[in-house]
Amino acid sequence: MGIDIEAGGRVKSKTRVTKSENPYLRLLCKLYKFLARRTDSKFNKVILKRLNMTRRNKAPLSLQKLAKLMKNKDGKIAVVVGTITDDKRLFEVPKLSVCALRFTETARASIVKAGGECITFDKLALRSPLGQGTVLLRGPVKAREAERHFGKAPGVPHSKTAPHCRSKGRKFEKA
């Protein structure tokens, strides 16, 4: 006699594994997989999950947004699983300790010039293995241009979706 499986069968929940060929990213995944298993820190589990995300889910974070989010959190390390980009609109960069997957050259220069530091995830694992004294941040994932076209069809009542048309004007689609 077989087992009674409800319609649709059993759900197999598999965690996403990175498809990246980057050896450094793969080693970080191994390190945080170990930390997530051996410590009961939610921080390490979240970092592992984010390291295994697709590139478009590891959105970049600008220095201006980072400075704003870290305003009254001195002494803490900002942790971003993604890239830190420079922002020319920010004139005075505060002293920050930032851990990220990568930094643009100008962003790194700005942080170091302000007396801050840029650290990698392996250094973070040594300094704070349980994630104490850290602030976990992420970039705006839904800020991509493509996201404007998702949702209710353009032209439908209460739709804020942008139509896919070549350009704006009298001769083009008016939804």
mmCIF file with all atom_site columns, N, CA and C in Angstrom, residues 59-109:
data_model
loop_
_atom_site.group_PDB
_atom_site.id
_atom_site.type_symbol
_atom_site.label_atom_id
_atom_site.label_alt_id
_atom_site.label_comp_id
_atom_site.label_asym_id
_atom_site.label_entity_id
_atom_site.label_seq_id
_atom_site.pdbx_PDB_ins_code
_atom_site.Cartn_x
_atom_site.Cartn_y
_atom_site.Cartn_z
_atom_site.occupancy
_atom_site.B_iso_or_equiv
_atom_site.pdbx_formal_charge
_atom_site.auth_seq_id
_atom_site.auth_comp_id
_atom_site.auth_asym_id
_atom_site.auth_atom_id
_atom_site.pdbx_PDB_model_num
ATOM 1   N N  . ALA A 1 59  ? 21.859 43.783 -5.125 1.00 0.00 ? 59  ALA A N  1
ATOM 2   C CA . ALA A 1 59  ? 21.868 45.140 -5.692 1.00 0.00 ? 59  ALA A CA 1
ATOM 3   C C  . ALA A 1 59  ? 22.939 46.009 -5.048 1.00 0.00 ? 59  ALA A C  1
ATOM 4   N N  . PRO A 1 60  ? 23.523 46.944 -5.818 1.00 0.00 ? 60  PRO A N  1
ATOM 5   C CA . PRO A 1 60  ? 24.531 47.842 -5.259 1.00 0.00 ? 60  PRO A CA 1
ATOM 6   C C  . PRO A 1 60  ? 23.906 48.877 -4.322 1.00 0.00 ? 60  PRO A C  1
ATOM 7   N N  . LEU A 1 61  ? 24.704 49.354 -3.386 1.00 0.00 ? 61  LEU A N  1
ATOM 8   C CA . LEU A 1 61  ? 24.245 50.361 -2.435 1.00 0.00 ? 61  LEU A CA 1
ATOM 9   C C  . LEU A 1 61  ? 25.181 51.563 -2.544 1.00 0.00 ? 61  LEU A C  1
ATOM 10  N N  . SER A 1 62  ? 24.607 52.757 -2.675 1.00 0.00 ? 62  SER A N  1
ATOM 11  C CA . SER A 1 62  ? 25.450 53.949 -2.828 1.00 0.00 ? 62  SER A CA 1
ATOM 12  C C  . SER A 1 62  ? 25.967 54.402 -1.470 1.00 0.00 ? 62  SER A C  1
ATOM 13  N N  . LEU A 1 63  ? 27.065 55.140 -1.526 1.00 0.00 ? 63  LEU A N  1
ATOM 14  C CA . LEU A 1 63  ? 27.707 55.639 -0.311 1.00 0.00 ? 63  LEU A CA 1
ATOM 15  C C  . LEU A 1 63  ? 26.798 56.599 0.441  1.00 0.00 ? 63  LEU A C  1
ATOM 16  N N  . GLN A 1 64  ? 25.995 57.359 -0.312 1.00 0.00 ? 64  GLN A N  1
ATOM 17  C CA . GLN A 1 64  ? 25.076 58.325 0.306  1.00 0.00 ? 64  GLN A CA 1
ATOM 18  C C  . GLN A 1 64  ? 24.015 57.599 1.148  1.00 0.00 ? 64  GLN A C  1
ATOM 19  N N  . LYS A 1 65  ? 23.422 56.550 0.576  1.00 0.00 ? 65  LYS A N  1
ATOM 20  C CA . LYS A 1 65  ? 22.412 55.765 1.273  1.00 0.00 ? 65  LYS A CA 1
ATOM 21  C C  . LYS A 1 65  ? 23.028 55.076 2.496  1.00 0.00 ? 65  LYS A C  1
ATOM 22  N N  . LEU A 1 66  ? 24.255 54.589 2.312  1.00 0.00 ? 66  LEU A N  1
ATOM 23  C CA . LEU A 1 66  ? 24.965 53.918 3.398  1.00 0.00 ? 66  LEU A CA 1
ATOM 24  C C  . LEU A 1 66  ? 25.204 54.886 4.561  1.00 0.00 ? 66  LEU A C  1
ATOM 25  N N  . ALA A 1 67  ? 25.649 56.098 4.241  1.00 0.00 ? 67  ALA A N  1
ATOM 26  C CA . ALA A 1 67  ? 25.919 57.113 5.270  1.00 0.00 ? 67  ALA A CA 1
ATOM 27  C C  . ALA A 1 67  ? 24.630 57.474 6.017  1.00 0.00 ? 67  ALA A C  1
ATOM 28  N N  . LYS A 1 68  ? 23.527 57.562 5.257  1.00 0.00 ? 68  LYS A N  1
ATOM 29  C CA . LYS A 1 68  ? 22.231 57.915 5.845  1.00 0.00 ? 68  LYS A CA 1
ATOM 30  C C  . LYS A 1 68  ? 21.748 56.809 6.800  1.00 0.00 ? 68  LYS A C  1
ATOM 31  N N  . LEU A 1 69  ? 21.902 55.554 6.376  1.00 0.00 ? 69  LEU A N  1
ATOM 32  C CA . LEU A 1 69  ? 21.448 54.423 7.183  1.00 0.00 ? 69  LEU A CA 1
ATOM 33  C C  . LEU A 1 69  ? 22.315 54.191 8.427  1.00 0.00 ? 69  LEU A C  1
ATOM 34  N N  . MET A 1 70  ? 23.578 54.643 8.374  1.00 0.00 ? 70  MET A N  1
ATOM 35  C CA . MET A 1 70  ? 24.506 54.428 9.489  1.00 0.00 ? 70  MET A CA 1
ATOM 36  C C  . MET A 1 70  ? 24.661 55.674 10.361 1.00 0.00 ? 70  MET A C  1
ATOM 37  N N  . LYS A 1 71  ? 23.711 56.597 10.232 1.00 0.00 ? 71  LYS A N  1
ATOM 38  C CA . LYS A 1 71  ? 23.838 57.904 10.892 1.00 0.00 ? 71  LYS A CA 1
ATOM 39  C C  . LYS A 1 71  ? 24.141 57.839 12.394 1.00 0.00 ? 71  LYS A C  1
ATOM 40  N N  . ASN A 1 72  ? 23.304 57.207 13.207 1.00 0.00 ? 72  ASN A N  1
ATOM 41  C CA . ASN A 1 72  ? 23.526 57.185 14.653 1.00 0.00 ? 72  ASN A CA 1
ATOM 42  C C  . ASN A 1 72  ? 24.031 55.831 15.149 1.00 0.00 ? 72  ASN A C  1
ATOM 43  N N  . LYS A 1 73  ? 24.813 55.154 14.299 1.00 0.00 ? 73  LYS A N  1
ATOM 44  C CA . LYS A 1 73  ? 25.281 53.815 14.653 1.00 0.00 ? 73  LYS A CA 1
ATOM 45  C C  . LYS A 1 73  ? 26.807 53.758 14.646 1.00 0.00 ? 73  LYS A C  1
ATOM 46  N N  . ASP A 1 74  ? 27.459 54.692 15.344 1.00 0.00 ? 74  ASP A N  1
ATOM 47  C CA . ASP A 1 74  ? 28.920 54.682 15.318 1.00 0.00 ? 74  ASP A CA 1
ATOM 48  C C  . ASP A 1 74  ? 29.463 53.499 16.124 1.00 0.00 ? 74  ASP A C  1
ATOM 49  N N  . GLY A 1 75  ? 30.581 52.973 15.631 1.00 0.00 ? 75  GLY A N  1
ATOM 50  C CA . GLY A 1 75  ? 31.185 51.808 16.276 1.00 0.00 ? 75  GLY A CA 1
ATOM 51  C C  . GLY A 1 75  ? 30.686 50.494 15.702 1.00 0.00 ? 75  GLY A C  1
ATOM 52  N N  . LYS A 1 76  ? 29.649 50.553 14.878 1.00 0.00 ? 76  LYS A N  1
ATOM 53  C CA . LYS A 1 76  ? 29.115 49.326 14.277 1.00 0.00 ? 76  LYS A CA 1
ATOM 54  C C  . LYS A 1 76  ? 29.655 49.145 12.860 1.00 0.00 ? 76  LYS A C  1
ATOM 55  N N  . ILE A 1 77  ? 29.640 47.915 12.388 1.00 0.00 ? 77  ILE A N  1
ATOM 56  C CA . ILE A 1 77  ? 30.111 47.604 11.046 1.00 0.00 ? 77  ILE A CA 1
ATOM 57  C C  . ILE A 1 77  ? 28.904 47.430 10.131 1.00 0.00 ? 77  ILE A C  1
ATOM 58  N N  . ALA A 1 78  ? 28.887 48.163 9.013  1.00 0.00 ? 78  ALA A N  1
ATOM 59  C CA . ALA A 1 78  ? 27.815 48.010 8.017  1.00 0.00 ? 78  ALA A CA 1
ATOM 60  C C  . ALA A 1 78  ? 28.147 46.799 7.158  1.00 0.00 ? 78  ALA A C  1
ATOM 61  N N  . VAL A 1 79  ? 27.200 45.884 7.008  1.00 0.00 ? 79  VAL A N  1
ATOM 62  C CA . VAL A 1 79  ? 27.427 44.671 6.215  1.00 0.00 ? 79  VAL A CA 1
ATOM 63  C C  . VAL A 1 79  ? 26.487 44.663 5.019  1.00 0.00 ? 79  VAL A C  1
ATOM 64  N N  . VAL A 1 80  ? 27.067 44.623 3.817  1.00 0.00 ? 80  VAL A N  1
ATOM 65  C CA . VAL A 1 80  ? 26.282 44.628 2.581  1.00 0.00 ? 80  VAL A CA 1
ATOM 66  C C  . VAL A 1 80  ? 26.742 43.470 1.703  1.00 0.00 ? 80  VAL A C  1
ATOM 67  N N  . VAL A 1 81  ? 25.819 42.563 1.364  1.00 0.00 ? 81  VAL A N  1
ATOM 68  C CA . VAL A 1 81  ? 26.179 41.491 0.427  1.00 0.00 ? 81  VAL A CA 1
ATOM 69  C C  . VAL A 1 81  ? 25.905 42.038 -0.965 1.00 0.00 ? 81  VAL A C  1
ATOM 70  N N  . GLY A 1 82  ? 26.895 42.708 -1.500 1.00 0.00 ? 82  GLY A N  1
ATOM 71  C CA . GLY A 1 82  ? 26.770 43.380 -2.793 1.00 0.00 ? 82  GLY A CA 1
ATOM 72  C C  . GLY A 1 82  ? 27.899 44.382 -2.949 1.00 0.00 ? 82  GLY A C  1
ATOM 73  N N  . THR A 1 83  ? 27.708 45.324 -3.855 1.00 0.00 ? 83  THR A N  1
ATOM 74  C CA . THR A 1 83  ? 28.733 46.313 -4.155 1.00 0.00 ? 83  THR A CA 1
ATOM 75  C C  . THR A 1 83  ? 28.417 47.640 -3.479 1.00 0.00 ? 83  THR A C  1
ATOM 76  N N  . ILE A 1 84  ? 29.460 48.335 -3.045 1.00 0.00 ? 84  ILE A N  1
ATOM 77  C CA . ILE A 1 84  ? 29.308 49.696 -2.539 1.00 0.00 ? 84  ILE A CA 1
ATOM 78  C C  . ILE A 1 84  ? 29.806 50.618 -3.642 1.00 0.00 ? 84  ILE A C  1
ATOM 79  N N  . THR A 1 85  ? 28.933 51.530 -4.078 1.00 0.00 ? 85  THR A N  1
ATOM 80  C CA . THR A 1 85  ? 29.309 52.456 -5.152 1.00 0.00 ? 85  THR A CA 1
ATOM 81  C C  . THR A 1 85  ? 29.478 53.863 -4.589 1.00 0.00 ? 85  THR A C  1
ATOM 82  N N  . ASP A 1 86  ? 30.258 54.669 -5.289 1.00 0.00 ? 86  ASP A N  1
ATOM 83  C CA . ASP A 1 86  ? 30.526 56.032 -4.838 1.00 0.00 ? 86  ASP A CA 1
ATOM 84  C C  . ASP A 1 86  ? 29.360 56.938 -5.209 1.00 0.00 ? 86  ASP A C  1
ATOM 85  N N  . ASP A 1 87  ? 29.237 58.045 -4.487 1.00 0.00 ? 87  ASP A N  1
ATOM 86  C CA . ASP A 1 87  ? 28.195 59.028 -4.785 1.00 0.00 ? 87  ASP A CA 1
ATOM 87  C C  . ASP A 1 87  ? 28.822 60.409 -4.768 1.00 0.00 ? 87  ASP A C  1
ATOM 88  N N  . LYS A 1 88  ? 28.865 61.052 -5.922 1.00 0.00 ? 88  LYS A N  1
ATOM 89  C CA . LYS A 1 88  ? 29.510 62.366 -6.028 1.00 0.00 ? 88  LYS A CA 1
ATOM 90  C C  . LYS A 1 88  ? 28.727 63.451 -5.313 1.00 0.00 ? 88  LYS A C  1
ATOM 91  N N  . ARG A 1 89  ? 27.434 63.178 -5.026 1.00 0.00 ? 89  ARG A N  1
ATOM 92  C CA . ARG A 1 89  ? 26.594 64.176 -4.358 1.00 0.00 ? 89  ARG A CA 1
ATOM 93  C C  . ARG A 1 89  ? 26.907 64.274 -2.871 1.00 0.00 ? 89  ARG A C  1
ATOM 94  N N  . LEU A 1 90  ? 27.613 63.285 -2.341 1.00 0.00 ? 90  LEU A N  1
ATOM 95  C CA . LEU A 1 90  ? 27.950 63.275 -0.919 1.00 0.00 ? 90  LEU A CA 1
ATOM 96  C C  . LEU A 1 90  ? 29.311 63.947 -0.734 1.00 0.00 ? 90  LEU A C  1
ATOM 97  N N  . PHE A 1 91  ? 29.308 65.129 -0.106 1.00 0.00 ? 91  PHE A N  1
ATOM 98  C CA . PHE A 1 91  ? 30.551 65.889 0.025  1.00 0.00 ? 91  PHE A CA 1
ATOM 99  C C  . PHE A 1 91  ? 31.377 65.439 1.214  1.00 0.00 ? 91  PHE A C  1
ATOM 100 N N  . GLU A 1 92  ? 30.725 65.218 2.356  1.00 0.00 ? 92  GLU A N  1
ATOM 101 C CA . GLU A 1 92  ? 31.451 64.790 3.547  1.00 0.00 ? 92  GLU A CA 1
ATOM 102 C C  . GLU A 1 92  ? 31.082 63.352 3.877  1.00 0.00 ? 92  GLU A C  1
ATOM 103 N N  . VAL A 1 93  ? 32.022 62.458 3.652  1.00 0.00 ? 93  VAL A N  1
ATOM 104 C CA . VAL A 1 93  ? 31.792 61.043 3.951  1.00 0.00 ? 93  VAL A CA 1
ATOM 105 C C  . VAL A 1 93  ? 32.126 60.823 5.423  1.00 0.00 ? 93  VAL A C  1
ATOM 106 N N  . PRO A 1 94  ? 31.193 60.270 6.218  1.00 0.00 ? 94  PRO A N  1
ATOM 107 C CA . PRO A 1 94  ? 31.503 60.009 7.630  1.00 0.00 ? 94  PRO A CA 1
ATOM 108 C C  . PRO A 1 94  ? 32.472 58.840 7.778  1.00 0.00 ? 94  PRO A C  1
ATOM 109 N N  . LYS A 1 95  ? 33.051 58.697 8.964  1.00 0.00 ? 95  LYS A N  1
ATOM 110 C CA . LYS A 1 95  ? 33.960 57.580 9.226  1.00 0.00 ? 95  LYS A CA 1
ATOM 111 C C  . LYS A 1 95  ? 33.123 56.315 9.363  1.00 0.00 ? 95  LYS A C  1
ATOM 112 N N  . LEU A 1 96  ? 33.328 55.350 8.462  1.00 0.00 ? 96  LEU A N  1
ATOM 113 C CA . LEU A 1 96  ? 32.515 54.131 8.445  1.00 0.00 ? 96  LEU A CA 1
ATOM 114 C C  . LEU A 1 96  ? 33.374 52.879 8.406  1.00 0.00 ? 96  LEU A C  1
ATOM 115 N N  . SER A 1 97  ? 32.887 51.826 9.040  1.00 0.00 ? 97  SER A N  1
ATOM 116 C CA . SER A 1 97  ? 33.470 50.492 8.879  1.00 0.00 ? 97  SER A CA 1
ATOM 117 C C  . SER A 1 97  ? 32.492 49.721 8.011  1.00 0.00 ? 97  SER A C  1
ATOM 118 N N  . VAL A 1 98  ? 32.927 49.334 6.835  1.00 0.00 ? 98  VAL A N  1
ATOM 119 C CA . VAL A 1 98  ? 32.013 48.687 5.893  1.00 0.00 ? 98  VAL A CA 1
ATOM 120 C C  . VAL A 1 98  ? 32.572 47.335 5.446  1.00 0.00 ? 98  VAL A C  1
ATOM 121 N N  . CYS A 1 99  ? 31.695 46.335 5.449  1.00 0.00 ? 99  CYS A N  1
ATOM 122 C CA . CYS A 1 99  ? 32.043 45.024 4.922  1.00 0.00 ? 99  CYS A CA 1
ATOM 123 C C  . CYS A 1 99  ? 31.144 44.779 3.717  1.00 0.00 ? 99  CYS A C  1
ATOM 124 N N  . ALA A 1 100 ? 31.741 44.494 2.555  1.00 0.00 ? 100 ALA A N  1
ATOM 125 C CA . ALA A 1 100 ? 30.947 44.236 1.350  1.00 0.00 ? 100 ALA A CA 1
ATOM 126 C C  . ALA A 1 100 ? 31.676 43.252 0.451  1.00 0.00 ? 100 ALA A C  1
ATOM 127 N N  . LEU A 1 101 ? 30.961 42.734 -0.538 1.00 0.00 ? 101 LEU A N  1
ATOM 128 C CA . LEU A 1 101 ? 31.592 41.813 -1.490 1.00 0.00 ? 101 LEU A CA 1
ATOM 129 C C  . LEU A 1 101 ? 32.623 42.538 -2.335 1.00 0.00 ? 101 LEU A C  1
ATOM 130 N N  . ARG A 1 102 ? 32.243 43.733 -2.802 1.00 0.00 ? 102 ARG A N  1
ATOM 131 C CA . ARG A 1 102 ? 33.217 44.552 -3.548 1.00 0.00 ? 102 ARG A CA 1
ATOM 132 C C  . ARG A 1 102 ? 32.906 46.030 -3.404 1.00 0.00 ? 102 ARG A C  1
ATOM 133 N N  . PHE A 1 103 ? 33.918 46.839 -3.652 1.00 0.00 ? 103 PHE A N  1
ATOM 134 C CA . PHE A 1 103 ? 33.797 48.300 -3.601 1.00 0.00 ? 103 PHE A CA 1
ATOM 135 C C  . PHE A 1 103 ? 34.298 48.848 -4.918 1.00 0.00 ? 103 PHE A C  1
ATOM 136 N N  . THR A 1 104 ? 33.662 49.917 -5.408 1.00 0.00 ? 104 THR A N  1
ATOM 137 C CA . THR A 1 104 ? 34.240 50.579 -6.578 1.00 0.00 ? 104 THR A CA 1
ATOM 138 C C  . THR A 1 104 ? 35.484 51.311 -6.069 1.00 0.00 ? 104 THR A C  1
ATOM 139 N N  . GLU A 1 105 ? 36.428 51.574 -6.979 1.00 0.00 ? 105 GLU A N  1
ATOM 140 C CA . GLU A 1 105 ? 37.696 52.204 -6.575 1.00 0.00 ? 105 GLU A CA 1
ATOM 141 C C  . GLU A 1 105 ? 37.458 53.527 -5.861 1.00 0.00 ? 105 GLU A C  1
ATOM 142 N N  . THR A 1 106 ? 36.551 54.353 -6.432 1.00 0.00 ? 106 THR A N  1
ATOM 143 C CA . THR A 1 106 ? 36.304 55.680 -5.857 1.00 0.00 ? 106 THR A CA 1
ATOM 144 C C  . THR A 1 106 ? 35.615 55.579 -4.501 1.00 0.00 ? 106 THR A C  1
ATOM 145 N N  . ALA A 1 107 ? 34.721 54.595 -4.339 1.00 0.00 ? 107 ALA A N  1
ATOM 146 C CA . ALA A 1 107 ? 34.029 54.410 -3.054 1.00 0.00 ? 107 ALA A CA 1
ATOM 147 C C  . ALA A 1 107 ? 35.037 54.004 -1.981 1.00 0.00 ? 107 ALA A C  1
ATOM 148 N N  . ARG A 1 108 ? 35.929 53.082 -2.338 1.00 0.00 ? 108 ARG A N  1
ATOM 149 C CA . ARG A 1 108 ? 36.955 52.634 -1.393 1.00 0.00 ? 108 ARG A CA 1
ATOM 150 C C  . ARG A 1 108 ? 37.842 53.805 -0.976 1.00 0.00 ? 108 ARG A C  1
ATOM 151 N N  . ALA A 1 109 ? 38.240 54.616 -1.973 1.00 0.00 ? 109 ALA A N  1
ATOM 152 C CA . ALA A 1 109 ? 39.096 55.778 -1.702 1.00 0.00 ? 109 ALA A CA 1
ATOM 153 C C  . ALA A 1 109 ? 38.394 56.762 -0.766 1.00 0.00 ? 109 ALA A C  1
#
